[in-house]
Amino acid sequence: MEEIGHWINGKRVAGTSGRFTEVFNPATGEVQARVALASPAEMDHAVAEAAKAQVGWAATNPQRRARIIVAFAALINRDMDKLAQAVSREHGKTLPDARGDVQRGLEVVEVCMGAPAMLKGEMTDSAGPGIDLYSMRQPLGVVAAITPFNFPAMIPLWKMAPAIAAGNAMILKPSERTPSTSLLLAELFKEAGLPDGVLQVVNGDKTAVDGILDHPVIQAVGFVGSTPIAQYIYARAAANGKRAQCFGGAKNHMIIMPDADLDKAADALVGAGFGAAGERCMAISVAVPVGEKTADALIERLVPRIEKLKVGPYTAGDDVDFGPLVTKAAQDRVLGLIGSGVDQGAKLVVDGRGLKIQGYENGFFVGPTLFDRVTPEMEIYKQEIFGPVLSTVRSGNYEEALKLVMDNEYGNGTAIFTADGDTARDFASRVNVGMVGINFPIPVPLAYYSFGGWKKSAFGDLNQYGPDAFRFYTKTKTVTARWFSGIKEGASLNFKALD
Ligand code: NAD
């Protein structure tokens, strides 16, 4: 059986802890590999080597570092299909969707080609007599990223590209469910010219994560995953004096106004609700039609679209709409939540339970599921389902719909479908959610903006990628310099203005 190890000092190495976990083929349910789980000693070794490599990397001028980023982007493009295969093989998502996973990570790498410009400081000439004031952005040193299973290429790239372009060394701890893509990315980064040790991929579970959180050399931790783990990581990293940004789970609502183009809204809901089997932190999991007539007309349009969806393994061709869930535990959890929705009185309009695909009977599949008349007290509303389940919460008017979104504990993404500019503008301005779509269901900002939710979807400061990433992965130093020619002033003990 394939054994997946770590990437240390520019090469693949086997794990030495003796601990492993299984990596599944989600379409067949079979174990296809086992991945090593790092021990504290392996983490210490990876960090010590990264610290050594970081010194030379930080001293490499930003333009030369950027050239390696340019080469890295070209190699990702060259190996797009290979990377997408690796994503699909462990995650189960379709190949076109896996290419999107790589592409949205690549776009962040492309923005990092401009790192020298992002890293510039500021300067004030003659801030006082003979005095110049300037600031510089310096790398933090060794930083770490802990990433989730659902975007095996995109999120590691969101983390590694800006951190490394800014002159840091990175310890990446990918999800143990989808570990292979990060190792391929590390190989490409080396081929692009990255010095050994600047990127270390350490696979593992809580032991490896705690090794990161407690390590005195690691200066900052970027996390993406579920909310309880985000809270845990934020608290422990902060208690240890580290900079931390921890992005958590989501429950994204889409409001559909009576004046919306309902066909477009239904198309958007099907894509955003069921794409990647709903395993996206920006998936729309709650549709909020305003008014009974809108709700009836929306459901009428959703049902035939949902019933047409083709669920299957990624190997079955590009007409498969979505694949299996990542593990048996995820499948059982989602099936259990669908059952709870029925028990608690929601109207099950399309039932995705009991889906069996010939030849893939043991795969972790759940069919597309649509609920109507869901209420905020139900478990299917309260929990992030992270499966192909769309809940409809009917709303009497716009204010009621807005309040529903505002009262939800998560605040990652949200959308409104409407033809009215005033309503759209009011929604964008008032809603307490980090990323807003107007007639756009999954408003993931482009790579030259930054990505981040509000409320229980994010802990810590600054968003990920884009300009915020360069702020997160650097510290600012401000220098006040005085040169004495022509200055007669003697000693002064007073704290005073420079002029
Ligand atoms: P997860 O929280 O289970 O795991 C994320 C990472 O944390 C993994 O690397 C895992 O090994 C580690 N981890 C898991 N349990 C741990 C523990 N007890 N102690 C220390 N580390 C632990 O998340 P997941 O299931 O891999 O990913 C899905 C979740 O991620 C969803 O909630 C989704 O909404 C969220 N997500 C959020 C964003 C965002 O940007 N806000 C993006 C993608 C995914």
Coordinates of C-alpha atoms and ligand atoms in Angstrom, one line a residue:
M1 CA 0.0 0.0 0.0
E2 CA 1.2 3.5 -0.8
E3 CA 2.8 5.2 2.2
I4 CA 2.7 9.0 2.3
G5 CA 5.4 10.7 4.4
H6 CA 6.6 14.3 4.8
W7 CA 8.6 16.8 2.8
I8 CA 11.6 17.9 4.7
N9 CA 14.7 19.8 3.4
G10 CA 13.7 19.4 -0.2
K11 CA 12.9 15.8 -0.3
R12 CA 10.2 13.2 0.6
V13 CA 11.0 11.4 3.8
A14 CA 9.2 8.5 5.5
G15 CA 7.5 9.1 8.9
T16 CA 9.4 7.7 11.9
S17 CA 6.7 8.0 14.6
G18 CA 5.2 4.6 13.7
R19 CA 1.8 6.2 13.7
F20 CA -0.3 6.3 10.5
T21 CA -3.9 7.0 9.5
E22 CA -5.8 5.7 6.5
V23 CA -6.5 7.7 3.3
F24 CA -9.6 6.6 1.5
N25 CA -10.8 6.5 -2.0
P26 CA -14.2 8.2 -1.3
A27 CA -15.8 6.7 -4.4
T28 CA -15.1 3.1 -3.5
G29 CA -14.7 3.3 0.2
E30 CA -11.4 1.5 0.0
V31 CA -8.2 2.5 1.8
Q32 CA -5.8 3.6 -0.9
A33 CA -2.9 4.8 1.2
R34 CA -1.7 5.5 4.7
V35 CA -0.3 8.8 5.8
A36 CA 2.4 9.2 8.5
L37 CA 1.4 11.2 11.6
A38 CA 4.4 13.2 12.8
S39 CA 5.7 12.9 16.3
P40 CA 6.8 16.0 18.3
A41 CA 10.5 15.1 17.5
E42 CA 9.8 15.1 13.8
M43 CA 8.0 18.5 14.1
D44 CA 11.0 19.9 16.1
H45 CA 13.4 18.7 13.4
A46 CA 11.3 20.2 10.6
V47 CA 11.1 23.6 12.5
A48 CA 14.9 23.6 13.3
E49 CA 15.8 23.0 9.7
A50 CA 13.3 25.7 8.5
A51 CA 14.8 28.2 10.9
K52 CA 18.2 27.6 9.4
A53 CA 16.9 27.9 5.8
Q54 CA 14.9 31.0 6.6
V55 CA 18.0 33.2 7.3
G56 CA 19.3 32.9 3.7
W57 CA 15.8 33.1 2.2
A58 CA 15.1 36.4 4.0
A59 CA 18.4 37.8 2.8
T60 CA 17.5 36.9 -0.8
N61 CA 16.3 40.1 -2.4
P62 CA 12.5 40.3 -3.0
Q63 CA 13.0 40.4 -6.8
R64 CA 14.9 37.1 -6.8
R65 CA 12.3 35.6 -4.5
A66 CA 9.5 36.8 -6.9
R67 CA 11.3 35.1 -9.8
I68 CA 10.9 31.8 -8.0
I69 CA 7.2 32.5 -7.5
V70 CA 6.9 33.2 -11.3
A71 CA 8.6 29.9 -12.1
F72 CA 6.3 28.1 -9.5
A73 CA 3.2 29.5 -11.2
A74 CA 4.4 28.2 -14.6
L75 CA 5.0 24.8 -13.1
I76 CA 1.5 24.7 -11.5
N77 CA 0.1 25.5 -14.9
R78 CA 2.2 22.8 -16.5
D79 CA 1.1 20.2 -14.0
M80 CA -2.6 21.4 -13.7
D81 CA -4.0 18.0 -14.7
K82 CA -1.7 16.0 -12.5
L83 CA -2.5 18.2 -9.5
A84 CA -6.3 18.0 -10.2
Q85 CA -6.0 14.2 -10.4
A86 CA -4.3 14.2 -7.0
V87 CA -7.1 16.4 -5.5
S88 CA -9.9 14.3 -7.0
R89 CA -8.3 11.0 -6.0
E90 CA -8.4 11.8 -2.2
H91 CA -11.2 14.3 -2.0
G92 CA -13.6 12.8 -4.5
K93 CA -14.6 16.0 -6.3
T94 CA -15.0 16.1 -10.1
L95 CA -11.9 16.9 -12.2
P96 CA -13.3 20.2 -13.5
D97 CA -14.0 21.2 -10.0
A98 CA -10.5 20.0 -8.9
R99 CA -9.0 22.1 -11.7
G100 CA -10.8 25.1 -10.2
D101 CA -9.3 24.2 -6.8
V102 CA -5.8 24.4 -8.3
Q103 CA -6.7 27.5 -10.4
R104 CA -8.0 29.6 -7.4
G105 CA -4.8 28.8 -5.6
L106 CA -2.7 29.6 -8.6
E107 CA -4.3 33.0 -8.8
V108 CA -2.9 33.8 -5.3
V109 CA 0.5 32.6 -6.5
E110 CA 0.2 35.0 -9.4
V111 CA -0.5 37.9 -7.2
C112 CA 2.6 37.0 -5.1
M113 CA 4.7 37.6 -8.2
G114 CA 4.2 41.3 -7.2
A115 CA 5.5 40.7 -3.7
P116 CA 8.3 43.2 -4.0
A117 CA 5.7 45.9 -4.5
M118 CA 3.5 44.6 -1.6
L119 CA 6.6 44.6 0.7
K120 CA 7.6 48.2 0.2
G121 CA 7.8 50.4 3.3
E122 CA 6.9 54.0 3.6
M123 CA 9.2 57.1 3.9
T124 CA 8.8 60.7 5.0
D125 CA 11.7 62.9 3.9
S126 CA 12.6 65.7 6.4
A127 CA 10.1 64.8 9.1
G128 CA 12.1 67.2 11.3
P129 CA 15.4 69.0 11.1
G130 CA 17.8 66.5 9.4
I131 CA 15.3 63.8 10.2
D132 CA 13.9 61.1 7.9
L133 CA 11.3 58.6 8.9
Y134 CA 10.8 55.3 7.2
S135 CA 9.2 51.9 7.8
M136 CA 10.0 48.5 6.5
R137 CA 8.2 45.2 6.4
Q138 CA 10.3 42.3 7.6
P139 CA 9.5 38.6 7.5
L140 CA 8.4 37.0 10.8
G141 CA 10.7 34.0 10.5
V142 CA 9.2 30.5 10.7
V143 CA 5.4 30.5 10.3
A144 CA 2.9 27.6 10.0
A145 CA -0.3 26.8 8.2
I146 CA -2.8 24.1 9.2
T147 CA -5.3 23.4 6.4
P148 CA -8.6 21.5 5.8
F149 CA -9.4 18.6 3.6
N150 CA -11.8 20.4 1.2
F151 CA -9.5 22.4 -0.9
P152 CA -6.3 20.3 -1.0
A153 CA -4.5 22.6 -3.5
M154 CA -6.1 26.0 -3.1
I155 CA -5.8 26.6 0.6
P156 CA -2.2 25.4 1.0
L157 CA -1.3 27.7 -1.9
W158 CA -3.2 30.6 -0.2
K159 CA -0.9 30.1 2.7
M160 CA 2.5 29.1 1.3
A161 CA 2.7 31.6 -1.5
P162 CA 2.4 34.9 0.4
A163 CA 4.3 33.7 3.5
I164 CA 7.2 32.5 1.4
A165 CA 7.2 35.4 -1.0
A166 CA 7.5 37.6 2.1
G167 CA 10.7 35.9 3.2
N168 CA 9.4 33.4 5.8
A169 CA 9.9 29.7 6.0
M170 CA 6.7 27.7 6.3
I171 CA 5.7 24.6 8.1
L172 CA 2.6 23.3 6.3
K173 CA 0.4 20.7 8.1
P174 CA -2.2 19.6 5.5
S175 CA -5.3 17.7 6.2
E176 CA -4.6 14.0 6.9
R177 CA -7.6 13.1 4.7
T178 CA -6.1 14.8 1.6
P179 CA -2.3 14.9 2.1
S180 CA -0.8 14.2 -1.3
T181 CA -1.4 17.5 -3.2
S182 CA 0.7 19.5 -0.8
L183 CA 3.7 17.2 -1.4
L184 CA 3.3 17.6 -5.1
L185 CA 3.2 21.4 -4.7
A186 CA 6.4 21.2 -2.5
E187 CA 8.1 19.3 -5.4
L188 CA 7.1 22.0 -7.8
F189 CA 8.3 24.8 -5.6
K190 CA 11.7 23.1 -5.3
E191 CA 11.8 22.6 -9.1
A192 CA 11.1 26.4 -9.4
G193 CA 14.2 27.1 -7.4
L194 CA 13.0 27.3 -3.8
P195 CA 15.9 26.6 -1.4
D196 CA 15.5 23.4 0.7
G197 CA 14.0 23.9 4.1
V198 CA 12.0 27.0 3.2
L199 CA 8.8 24.9 2.8
Q200 CA 8.4 21.9 5.0
V201 CA 5.3 19.7 4.7
V202 CA 4.7 17.8 7.9
N203 CA 1.7 15.5 7.8
G204 CA -0.1 14.6 11.0
D205 CA -3.0 15.0 13.4
K206 CA -3.5 16.8 16.7
T207 CA 0.0 15.8 17.9
A208 CA 1.6 17.7 15.0
V209 CA -0.8 20.6 15.4
D210 CA 0.0 20.9 19.1
G211 CA 3.7 20.7 18.2
I212 CA 3.2 23.8 16.0
L213 CA 1.1 25.7 18.6
D214 CA 3.6 25.2 21.4
H215 CA 6.8 25.6 19.4
P216 CA 8.7 28.7 20.5
V217 CA 10.4 29.3 17.1
I218 CA 7.1 29.4 15.2
Q219 CA 5.9 33.0 15.0
A220 CA 2.5 32.8 13.3
V221 CA -0.2 30.3 12.6
G222 CA -2.7 30.4 9.8
F223 CA -5.5 28.0 10.2
V224 CA -8.5 27.0 8.0
G225 CA -11.0 24.4 9.1
S226 CA -14.0 23.9 11.4
T227 CA -15.0 26.5 14.0
P228 CA -14.4 24.4 17.1
I229 CA -10.8 23.7 16.0
A230 CA -10.3 27.3 14.8
Q231 CA -11.3 28.5 18.3
Y232 CA -8.9 26.0 19.9
I233 CA -6.0 26.9 17.7
Y234 CA -6.6 30.6 18.1
A235 CA -6.7 30.4 21.9
R236 CA -3.6 28.2 22.2
A237 CA -1.5 30.0 19.6
A238 CA -2.4 33.4 21.2
A239 CA -1.6 32.1 24.7
N240 CA 1.8 31.2 23.4
G241 CA 2.3 34.7 22.0
K242 CA 1.9 33.8 18.4
R243 CA 0.2 35.8 15.7
A244 CA -2.9 33.8 14.6
Q245 CA -5.6 33.9 12.1
C246 CA -8.1 31.1 12.2
F247 CA -10.8 30.7 9.6
G248 CA -13.8 28.5 10.6
G249 CA -17.0 27.0 9.4
A250 CA -20.0 28.6 7.8
K251 CA -23.7 28.7 7.2
N252 CA -24.2 30.8 4.1
H253 CA -27.6 32.2 3.2
M254 CA -28.9 33.4 -0.1
I255 CA -31.9 35.8 -0.1
I256 CA -34.2 35.6 -3.1
M257 CA -36.3 38.7 -3.5
P258 CA -39.6 38.6 -5.3
D259 CA -38.1 40.7 -8.2
A260 CA -35.2 38.3 -8.7
D261 CA -34.7 36.4 -11.9
L262 CA -35.8 33.1 -10.5
D263 CA -34.3 30.9 -13.1
K264 CA -30.9 32.5 -12.6
A265 CA -31.4 32.2 -8.8
A266 CA -32.3 28.5 -9.1
D267 CA -29.3 27.9 -11.3
A268 CA -27.1 29.7 -8.8
L269 CA -28.5 27.7 -5.8
V270 CA -27.9 24.4 -7.5
G271 CA -24.3 25.2 -8.3
A272 CA -23.5 26.8 -4.9
G273 CA -25.5 24.3 -2.9
F274 CA -24.4 21.0 -4.5
G275 CA -21.1 21.7 -6.1
A276 CA -18.3 19.7 -4.5
A277 CA -21.1 17.8 -2.7
G278 CA -21.6 20.9 -0.5
E279 CA -18.1 20.5 1.0
R280 CA -17.2 24.2 0.5
C281 CA -17.0 26.8 3.2
M282 CA -18.7 29.2 0.7
A283 CA -21.4 26.8 -0.2
I284 CA -24.9 28.2 0.0
S285 CA -26.7 25.9 2.4
V286 CA -29.8 28.1 3.1
A287 CA -32.1 29.6 0.6
V288 CA -34.3 32.4 1.9
P289 CA -37.1 33.2 -0.5
V290 CA -39.0 36.3 0.4
G291 CA -42.8 35.8 0.2
E292 CA -44.8 32.6 -0.3
K293 CA -45.2 33.2 -4.0
T294 CA -41.4 33.5 -4.5
A295 CA -40.8 30.4 -2.4
D296 CA -43.3 28.3 -4.3
A297 CA -42.0 29.5 -7.7
L298 CA -38.4 28.9 -6.5
I299 CA -39.0 25.3 -5.3
E300 CA -40.8 24.6 -8.5
R301 CA -37.7 25.6 -10.4
L302 CA -35.2 23.9 -8.1
V303 CA -36.8 20.4 -8.1
P304 CA -36.3 19.5 -11.8
R305 CA -32.8 21.0 -11.7
I306 CA -31.8 19.0 -8.6
E307 CA -33.4 15.8 -9.9
K308 CA -31.3 16.0 -13.0
L309 CA -27.9 16.2 -11.1
K310 CA -25.6 13.3 -11.8
V311 CA -23.7 12.0 -8.8
G312 CA -20.7 9.7 -9.3
P313 CA -17.0 9.0 -9.1
Y314 CA -14.7 11.6 -10.7
T315 CA -13.4 8.9 -13.1
A316 CA -16.9 8.6 -14.7
G317 CA -16.3 11.7 -16.9
D318 CA -17.0 15.4 -16.9
D319 CA -20.7 15.1 -17.0
V320 CA -20.7 14.0 -13.3
D321 CA -22.0 17.0 -11.3
F322 CA -20.6 16.0 -7.9
G323 CA -18.9 13.2 -6.1
P324 CA -18.9 11.4 -2.8
L325 CA -18.3 12.9 0.7
V326 CA -14.8 12.6 2.0
T327 CA -15.2 9.8 4.6
K328 CA -17.8 7.3 5.9
A329 CA -18.1 9.4 9.0
A330 CA -19.0 12.5 7.0
Q331 CA -21.5 10.4 5.0
D332 CA -23.1 9.0 8.2
R333 CA -23.3 12.5 9.8
V334 CA -25.0 14.0 6.8
L335 CA -27.5 11.1 6.5
G336 CA -28.2 11.5 10.2
L337 CA -28.8 15.3 9.8
I338 CA -31.2 14.6 6.9
G339 CA -33.1 12.2 9.2
S340 CA -33.2 14.8 12.0
G341 CA -34.7 17.3 9.5
V342 CA -37.5 14.9 8.7
D343 CA -38.0 14.1 12.4
Q344 CA -38.2 17.8 13.3
G345 CA -40.8 18.6 10.7
A346 CA -39.0 20.1 7.7
K347 CA -40.6 19.2 4.4
L348 CA -38.2 16.8 2.5
V349 CA -38.8 17.8 -1.1
V350 CA -35.9 15.8 -2.7
D351 CA -34.4 12.9 -0.7
G352 CA -30.8 12.1 -1.4
R353 CA -30.7 9.1 1.0
G354 CA -30.4 5.6 -0.3
L355 CA -28.4 6.6 -3.4
K356 CA -26.5 3.5 -4.7
I357 CA -24.2 3.8 -7.7
Q358 CA -23.5 0.6 -9.6
G359 CA -20.0 -0.6 -9.0
Y360 CA -19.5 2.0 -6.2
E361 CA -21.9 0.6 -3.6
N362 CA -19.4 1.3 -0.8
G363 CA -18.6 4.8 -1.8
F364 CA -19.5 7.7 0.5
F365 CA -22.2 9.1 -1.7
V366 CA -25.2 11.1 -0.6
G367 CA -27.6 12.3 -3.3
P368 CA -28.8 16.0 -3.6
T369 CA -31.3 16.8 -0.9
L370 CA -33.8 19.7 -0.7
F371 CA -35.7 20.8 2.3
D372 CA -38.5 23.3 2.4
R373 CA -40.1 24.9 5.5
V374 CA -37.0 24.7 7.6
T375 CA -37.0 26.8 10.8
P376 CA -34.1 28.2 12.8
E377 CA -34.7 25.8 15.7
M378 CA -34.0 22.7 13.6
E379 CA -30.7 20.9 13.7
I380 CA -30.4 21.1 9.9
Y381 CA -30.5 24.9 10.2
K382 CA -28.2 25.2 13.3
Q383 CA -25.4 22.9 12.1
E384 CA -23.0 23.4 9.2
I385 CA -24.0 20.2 7.3
F386 CA -21.1 20.3 4.8
G387 CA -23.0 18.0 2.4
P388 CA -25.3 18.2 -0.6
V389 CA -28.3 19.5 1.4
L390 CA -30.1 22.7 0.7
S391 CA -32.5 24.1 3.3
T392 CA -35.2 26.6 2.4
V393 CA -36.3 29.0 5.2
R394 CA -39.3 31.0 4.0
S395 CA -39.3 34.6 5.0
G396 CA -42.2 37.1 5.1
N397 CA -40.3 40.2 4.0
Y398 CA -36.8 41.6 3.3
E399 CA -36.2 42.8 6.9
E400 CA -37.1 39.4 8.3
A401 CA -34.7 37.7 5.8
L402 CA -31.9 40.1 6.7
K403 CA -32.5 39.5 10.4
L404 CA -32.2 35.8 9.8
V405 CA -28.8 36.2 8.2
M406 CA -27.7 38.7 10.9
D407 CA -28.7 36.5 13.8
N408 CA -26.8 33.5 12.4
E409 CA -23.7 32.7 14.4
Y410 CA -21.6 32.3 11.3
G411 CA -20.6 35.1 8.9
N412 CA -18.5 33.8 6.1
G413 CA -20.5 34.5 2.9
T414 CA -24.0 35.5 1.9
A415 CA -25.8 36.5 -1.3
I416 CA -28.9 38.3 -2.4
F417 CA -30.7 37.9 -5.7
T418 CA -32.7 40.9 -6.7
A419 CA -33.3 43.3 -9.6
D420 CA -33.5 46.3 -7.2
G421 CA -30.3 48.3 -6.7
D422 CA -31.5 49.9 -3.5
T423 CA -32.2 46.6 -1.8
A424 CA -28.9 45.2 -3.0
R425 CA -27.0 48.2 -1.7
D426 CA -28.8 48.2 1.6
F427 CA -28.0 44.5 2.1
A428 CA -24.3 44.9 1.3
S429 CA -24.1 47.8 3.6
R430 CA -26.0 46.4 6.6
V431 CA -25.3 42.7 6.7
N432 CA -22.7 41.4 9.3
V433 CA -21.0 38.9 7.0
G434 CA -17.5 39.2 5.6
M435 CA -18.1 38.3 1.9
V436 CA -21.3 39.4 0.1
G437 CA -22.6 38.4 -3.4
I438 CA -25.1 40.5 -5.3
N439 CA -26.7 38.2 -7.9
F440 CA -23.6 36.1 -7.3
P441 CA -23.8 33.0 -5.2
I442 CA -20.2 32.2 -4.0
P443 CA -18.5 35.6 -3.6
V444 CA -14.9 34.4 -3.0
P445 CA -12.9 37.6 -3.6
L446 CA -10.3 37.5 -6.4
A447 CA -6.7 37.0 -5.4
Y448 CA -5.8 40.7 -5.2
Y449 CA -8.5 41.3 -2.5
S450 CA -8.5 39.3 0.7
F451 CA -10.7 36.5 2.0
G452 CA -12.3 36.3 5.4
G453 CA -15.5 35.9 7.3
W454 CA -17.0 37.5 10.3
K455 CA -18.5 36.2 13.6
K456 CA -17.7 32.5 14.3
S457 CA -16.3 32.1 10.8
A458 CA -13.0 33.8 11.7
F459 CA -10.8 34.4 14.7
G460 CA -7.9 36.8 14.9
D461 CA -6.9 39.7 12.8
L462 CA -6.5 40.3 9.0
N463 CA -7.9 38.2 6.2
Q464 CA -6.1 35.6 4.1
Y465 CA -4.3 36.2 0.7
G466 CA -4.1 39.5 -1.1
P467 CA -2.8 42.6 0.7
D468 CA -3.8 41.3 4.1
A469 CA -1.6 38.3 3.7
F470 CA 1.5 40.5 3.4
R471 CA 0.5 42.3 6.5
F472 CA -0.1 39.1 8.4
Y473 CA 3.2 37.5 7.4
T474 CA 5.4 40.6 8.0
K475 CA 6.2 42.8 10.9
T476 CA 6.7 46.5 10.5
K477 CA 9.8 48.3 11.8
T478 CA 9.9 52.1 11.8
V479 CA 13.2 54.0 11.7
T480 CA 13.7 57.6 12.7
A481 CA 17.1 58.7 11.3
R482 CA 18.8 62.0 12.0
W483 CA 22.0 63.4 10.3
F484 CA 23.6 66.3 12.0
S485 CA 25.0 68.5 9.3
G486 CA 23.8 72.1 9.9
I487 CA 22.0 71.2 13.2
K488 CA 23.1 73.1 16.3
E489 CA 20.6 71.7 18.9
G490 CA 22.1 70.4 22.1
A491 CA 20.8 67.7 24.5
S492 CA 17.1 67.8 25.5
L493 CA 15.4 65.8 28.2
N494 CA 11.9 66.6 27.0
F495 CA 9.7 64.4 24.9
K496 CA 8.7 66.8 22.2
A497 CA 7.6 67.4 18.6
L498 CA 10.3 66.8 16.0
D499 CA 9.9 70.3 14.4
Ligands
NAD1 P1 -11.1 20.3 10.6 O1 -11.3 21.4 11.6 O2 -11.6 18.9 11.0 O3 -9.6 20.1 10.2 C1 -8.8 21.2 9.8 C2 -7.3 20.9 10.2 O4 -7.3 20.9 11.7 C3 -6.7 19.7 9.7 O5 -5.4 19.9 9.3 C4 -6.8 18.7 10.9 O6 -5.7 17.8 10.9 C5 -6.7 19.7 12.1 N1 -7.4 19.2 13.3 C6 -8.5 18.5 13.3 N2 -8.9 18.2 14.5 C7 -8.0 18.7 15.3 C8 -7.8 18.8 16.8 N3 -8.7 18.2 17.6 N4 -6.7 19.4 17.2 C9 -5.9 20.0 16.4 N5 -6.0 20.0 15.1 C10 -7.0 19.3 14.5 O7 -11.8 20.7 9.2 P2 -12.0 19.9 7.9 O8 -13.1 18.9 8.2 O9 -10.7 19.4 7.4 O10 -12.6 21.0 6.9 C11 -13.9 21.4 6.9 C12 -14.2 22.7 7.7 O11 -13.3 23.7 7.2 C13 -15.6 23.2 7.5 O12 -16.1 23.6 8.7 C14 -15.4 24.4 6.5 O13 -16.4 25.4 6.6 C15 -14.1 24.9 7.0 N6 -13.5 25.7 6.0 C16 -13.4 27.1 6.2 C17 -12.8 27.9 5.2 C18 -12.7 29.4 5.5 O14 -11.9 30.0 4.8 N7 -13.4 29.9 6.4 C19 -12.3 27.3 4.0 C20 -12.4 26.0 3.9 C21 -13.0 25.1 4.8

